[in-house]
mmCIF file of C-alpha atoms in Angstrom:
data_model
loop_
_atom_site.group_PDB
_atom_site.id
_atom_site.type_symbol
_atom_site.label_atom_id
_atom_site.label_comp_id
_atom_site.label_asym_id
_atom_site.label_seq_id
_atom_site.Cartn_x
_atom_site.Cartn_y
_atom_site.Cartn_z
ATOM 1 C CA UNK I 1 83.935 34.848 -84.232
ATOM 2 C CA UNK I 2 80.856 36.356 -82.713
ATOM 3 C CA UNK I 3 77.650 36.505 -84.733
ATOM 4 C CA UNK I 4 77.879 40.254 -85.382
ATOM 5 C CA UNK I 5 81.476 39.808 -86.616
ATOM 6 C CA UNK I 6 80.375 37.043 -88.981
ATOM 7 C CA UNK I 7 77.584 39.286 -90.246
ATOM 8 C CA UNK I 8 80.107 42.091 -90.833
ATOM 9 C CA UNK I 9 82.379 39.665 -92.656
ATOM 10 C CA UNK I 10 79.510 38.707 -94.974
ATOM 11 C CA UNK I 11 78.871 42.385 -95.677
ATOM 12 C CA UNK I 12 82.550 42.941 -96.484
ATOM 13 C CA UNK I 13 82.626 39.938 -98.818
ATOM 14 C CA UNK I 14 79.534 41.286 -100.600
ATOM 15 C CA UNK I 15 81.202 44.695 -100.961
ATOM 16 C CA UNK I 16 84.325 43.030 -102.284
ATOM 17 C CA UNK I 17 82.261 41.085 -104.834
ATOM 18 C CA UNK I 18 80.596 44.301 -105.984
ATOM 19 C CA UNK I 19 84.077 45.678 -106.682
ATOM 20 C CA UNK I 20 85.440 42.500 -108.289
ATOM 21 C CA UNK I 21 82.724 40.033 -109.304
ATOM 22 C CA UNK I 22 85.306 37.732 -110.946
ATOM 23 C CA UNK I 23 87.076 36.567 -107.776
ATOM 24 C CA UNK I 24 85.968 33.011 -107.086
ATOM 25 C CA UNK I 25 87.701 32.868 -103.712
ATOM 26 C CA UNK I 26 85.594 35.771 -102.417
ATOM 27 C CA UNK I 27 82.362 34.075 -103.512
ATOM 28 C CA UNK I 28 83.478 30.909 -101.763
ATOM 29 C CA UNK I 29 84.322 32.767 -98.544
ATOM 30 C CA UNK I 30 80.974 34.562 -98.699
ATOM 31 C CA UNK I 31 79.226 31.205 -99.095
ATOM 32 C CA UNK I 32 81.026 29.747 -96.103
ATOM 33 C CA UNK I 33 80.196 32.833 -94.034
ATOM 34 C CA UNK I 34 76.527 32.732 -95.013
ATOM 35 C CA UNK I 35 76.408 29.052 -94.054
ATOM 36 C CA UNK I 36 77.767 29.932 -90.598
ATOM 37 C CA UNK I 37 74.980 32.505 -90.319
ATOM 38 C CA UNK I 38 72.425 29.764 -91.038
ATOM 39 C CA UNK I 39 71.628 31.112 -94.520
ATOM 40 C CA UNK I 40 72.102 27.742 -96.185
ATOM 41 C CA UNK I 41 70.427 28.522 -99.530
ATOM 42 C CA UNK I 42 72.293 31.811 -100.074
ATOM 43 C CA UNK I 43 75.540 30.178 -98.945
ATOM 44 C CA UNK I 44 75.091 27.292 -101.366
ATOM 45 C CA UNK I 45 74.360 29.739 -104.208
ATOM 46 C CA UNK I 46 77.529 31.738 -103.490
ATOM 47 C CA UNK I 47 79.602 28.548 -103.361
ATOM 48 C CA UNK I 48 78.055 27.362 -106.635
ATOM 49 C CA UNK I 49 79.014 30.697 -108.249
ATOM 50 C CA UNK I 50 82.547 30.335 -106.924
ATOM 51 C CA UNK I 51 83.337 27.057 -108.682
ATOM 52 C CA UNK I 52 83.506 28.213 -112.336
ATOM 53 C CA UNK I 53 85.205 31.439 -111.257
ATOM 54 C CA UNK I 54 87.828 29.529 -109.276
ATOM 55 C CA UNK I 55 88.535 27.425 -112.389
ATOM 56 C CA UNK I 56 88.950 30.549 -114.520
ATOM 57 C CA UNK I 57 91.066 32.247 -111.830
ATOM 58 C CA UNK I 58 93.313 29.159 -111.793
ATOM 59 C CA UNK I 59 93.594 29.121 -115.609
ATOM 60 C CA UNK I 60 94.461 32.824 -115.554
ATOM 61 C CA UNK I 61 97.232 32.196 -113.024
ATOM 62 C CA UNK I 62 98.694 29.295 -115.024
ATOM 63 C CA UNK I 63 98.603 31.281 -118.265
ATOM 64 C CA UNK I 64 100.265 34.306 -116.686
ATOM 65 C CA UNK I 65 103.020 31.992 -115.432
ATOM 66 C CA UNK I 66 103.412 30.559 -118.950
ATOM 67 C CA UNK I 67 103.652 34.073 -120.324
ATOM 68 C CA UNK I 68 106.724 34.688 -118.166
ATOM 69 C CA UNK I 69 108.432 31.739 -119.851
ATOM 70 C CA UNK I 70 107.108 32.469 -123.366
ATOM 71 C CA UNK I 71 106.383 36.235 -123.539
ATOM 72 C CA UNK I 72 105.716 36.171 -127.293
ATOM 73 C CA UNK I 73 103.364 33.193 -127.389
ATOM 74 C CA UNK I 74 100.304 34.168 -129.396
ATOM 75 C CA UNK I 75 98.543 31.018 -128.152
ATOM 76 C CA UNK I 76 99.034 31.879 -124.472
ATOM 77 C CA UNK I 77 97.851 35.448 -125.083
ATOM 78 C CA UNK I 78 94.841 34.158 -127.021
ATOM 79 C CA UNK I 79 94.003 31.774 -124.169
ATOM 80 C CA UNK I 80 94.278 34.642 -121.667
ATOM 81 C CA UNK I 81 91.913 36.638 -123.868
ATOM 82 C CA UNK I 82 89.443 33.757 -123.699
ATOM 83 C CA UNK I 83 89.680 33.600 -119.902
ATOM 84 C CA UNK I 84 88.920 37.320 -119.614
ATOM 85 C CA UNK I 85 86.139 36.999 -122.181
ATOM 86 C CA UNK I 86 84.496 34.272 -120.080
ATOM 87 C CA UNK I 87 84.895 36.495 -117.012
ATOM 88 C CA UNK I 88 83.115 39.218 -119.031
ATOM 89 C CA UNK I 89 86.161 41.457 -118.793
ATOM 90 C CA UNK I 90 85.840 42.309 -122.462
ATOM 91 C CA UNK I 91 88.227 45.256 -122.424
ATOM 92 C CA UNK I 92 91.032 43.060 -121.020
ATOM 93 C CA UNK I 93 90.089 40.255 -123.403
ATOM 94 C CA UNK I 94 90.326 42.601 -126.370
ATOM 95 C CA UNK I 95 93.799 43.721 -125.298
ATOM 96 C CA UNK I 96 95.049 40.131 -125.013
ATOM 97 C CA UNK I 97 93.585 39.200 -128.406
ATOM 98 C CA UNK I 98 95.272 42.290 -129.877
ATOM 99 C CA UNK I 99 98.554 41.263 -128.257
ATOM 100 C CA UNK I 100 98.215 37.751 -129.721
ATOM 101 C CA UNK I 101 97.717 39.319 -133.161
ATOM 102 C CA UNK I 102 100.843 41.427 -132.698
ATOM 103 C CA UNK I 103 102.785 38.170 -132.266
ATOM 104 C CA UNK I 104 100.965 36.362 -135.097
ATOM 105 C CA UNK I 105 98.959 38.591 -137.451
ATOM 106 C CA UNK I 106 97.398 35.551 -139.174
ATOM 107 C CA UNK I 107 95.754 34.207 -135.998
ATOM 108 C CA UNK I 108 92.172 34.186 -137.334
ATOM 109 C CA UNK I 109 90.571 33.051 -134.059
ATOM 110 C CA UNK I 110 92.206 35.980 -132.269
ATOM 111 C CA UNK I 111 90.897 38.364 -134.953
ATOM 112 C CA UNK I 112 87.374 36.988 -134.608
ATOM 113 C CA UNK I 113 87.388 37.072 -130.807
ATOM 114 C CA UNK I 114 88.889 40.564 -130.721
ATOM 115 C CA UNK I 115 86.044 41.806 -132.910
ATOM 116 C CA UNK I 116 83.523 40.096 -130.607
ATOM 117 C CA UNK I 117 85.147 41.541 -127.478
ATOM 118 C CA UNK I 118 85.274 44.961 -129.112
ATOM 119 C CA UNK I 119 81.497 44.887 -129.535
ATOM 120 C CA UNK I 120 81.024 44.157 -125.843
ATOM 121 C CA UNK I 121 83.884 46.177 -124.351
ATOM 122 C CA UNK I 122 83.579 49.522 -122.688
ATOM 123 C CA UNK I 123 86.408 51.573 -121.253
ATOM 124 C CA UNK I 124 86.663 50.753 -117.580
ATOM 125 C CA UNK I 125 86.002 53.712 -115.337
ATOM 126 C CA UNK I 126 87.860 53.445 -112.080
ATOM 127 C CA UNK I 127 87.883 56.513 -109.892
ATOM 128 C CA UNK I 128 90.164 57.378 -106.980
ATOM 129 C CA UNK I 129 87.193 56.727 -104.701
ATOM 130 C CA UNK I 130 86.874 53.201 -106.151
ATOM 131 C CA UNK I 131 90.551 52.532 -105.475
ATOM 132 C CA UNK I 132 90.292 53.898 -101.920
ATOM 133 C CA UNK I 133 87.182 51.782 -101.241
ATOM 134 C CA UNK I 134 88.896 48.658 -102.581
ATOM 135 C CA UNK I 135 91.988 49.269 -100.435
ATOM 136 C CA UNK I 136 89.857 49.835 -97.340
ATOM 137 C CA UNK I 137 87.810 46.677 -97.945
ATOM 138 C CA UNK I 138 90.906 44.561 -98.525
ATOM 139 C CA UNK I 139 92.628 45.946 -95.421
ATOM 140 C CA UNK I 140 89.543 45.353 -93.267
ATOM 141 C CA UNK I 141 89.241 41.789 -94.564
ATOM 142 C CA UNK I 142 92.922 41.194 -93.841
ATOM 143 C CA UNK I 143 92.654 42.662 -90.356
ATOM 144 C CA UNK I 144 89.649 40.441 -89.551
ATOM 145 C CA UNK I 145 91.472 37.286 -90.573
ATOM 146 C CA UNK I 146 94.522 37.890 -88.385
ATOM 147 C CA UNK I 147 94.674 36.170 -85.047
ATOM 148 C CA UNK I 148 95.811 37.923 -81.866
ATOM 149 C CA UNK I 149 98.981 35.815 -81.996
ATOM 150 C CA UNK I 150 99.821 37.118 -85.480
ATOM 151 C CA UNK I 151 99.182 40.677 -84.397
ATOM 152 C CA UNK I 152 101.439 40.243 -81.342
ATOM 153 C CA UNK I 153 104.205 38.717 -83.481
ATOM 154 C CA UNK I 154 104.087 41.792 -85.739
ATOM 155 C CA UNK I 155 104.719 43.961 -82.691
ATOM 156 C CA UNK I 156 107.647 42.051 -81.174
ATOM 157 C CA UNK I 157 110.240 43.935 -83.249
ATOM 158 C CA UNK I 158 108.818 47.323 -82.301
ATOM 159 C CA UNK I 159 111.109 49.023 -79.767
ATOM 160 C CA UNK I 160 109.499 49.606 -76.386
ATOM 161 C CA UNK I 161 109.476 53.120 -75.007
#
């Protein structure tokens, strides 16, 4: 990649982080990009931020998989609530704690954490413009990561005129 393309990539990663500050992979990619731009300190900071987020993203993925196998597990739902609480997604955390309580109304930890999340939660406000901006950013990031060979292979099934 040329320097101006790397700079654009860093800008896109920063925009993506502003839309979803809980994605550890994006922080990591931003850090790597900043390092390539010679911004070692900023790159190291972004990579350092990525590590706990990557752990939480991994836990979230594992728990969601467990939920497929055990859809009425109050423990799995409680653990998901804790992951979202740590990600500061209090509204989502509250919903998972509530769901855990629906499966086990005596789950005192879930009751306590739901009350805590309720204090910190605010209704998320996502507008159509936010959704359009997210889609555009994701598509641009995807397009930048594709190689010419991948692009050509996408076109081989297109009938020639």
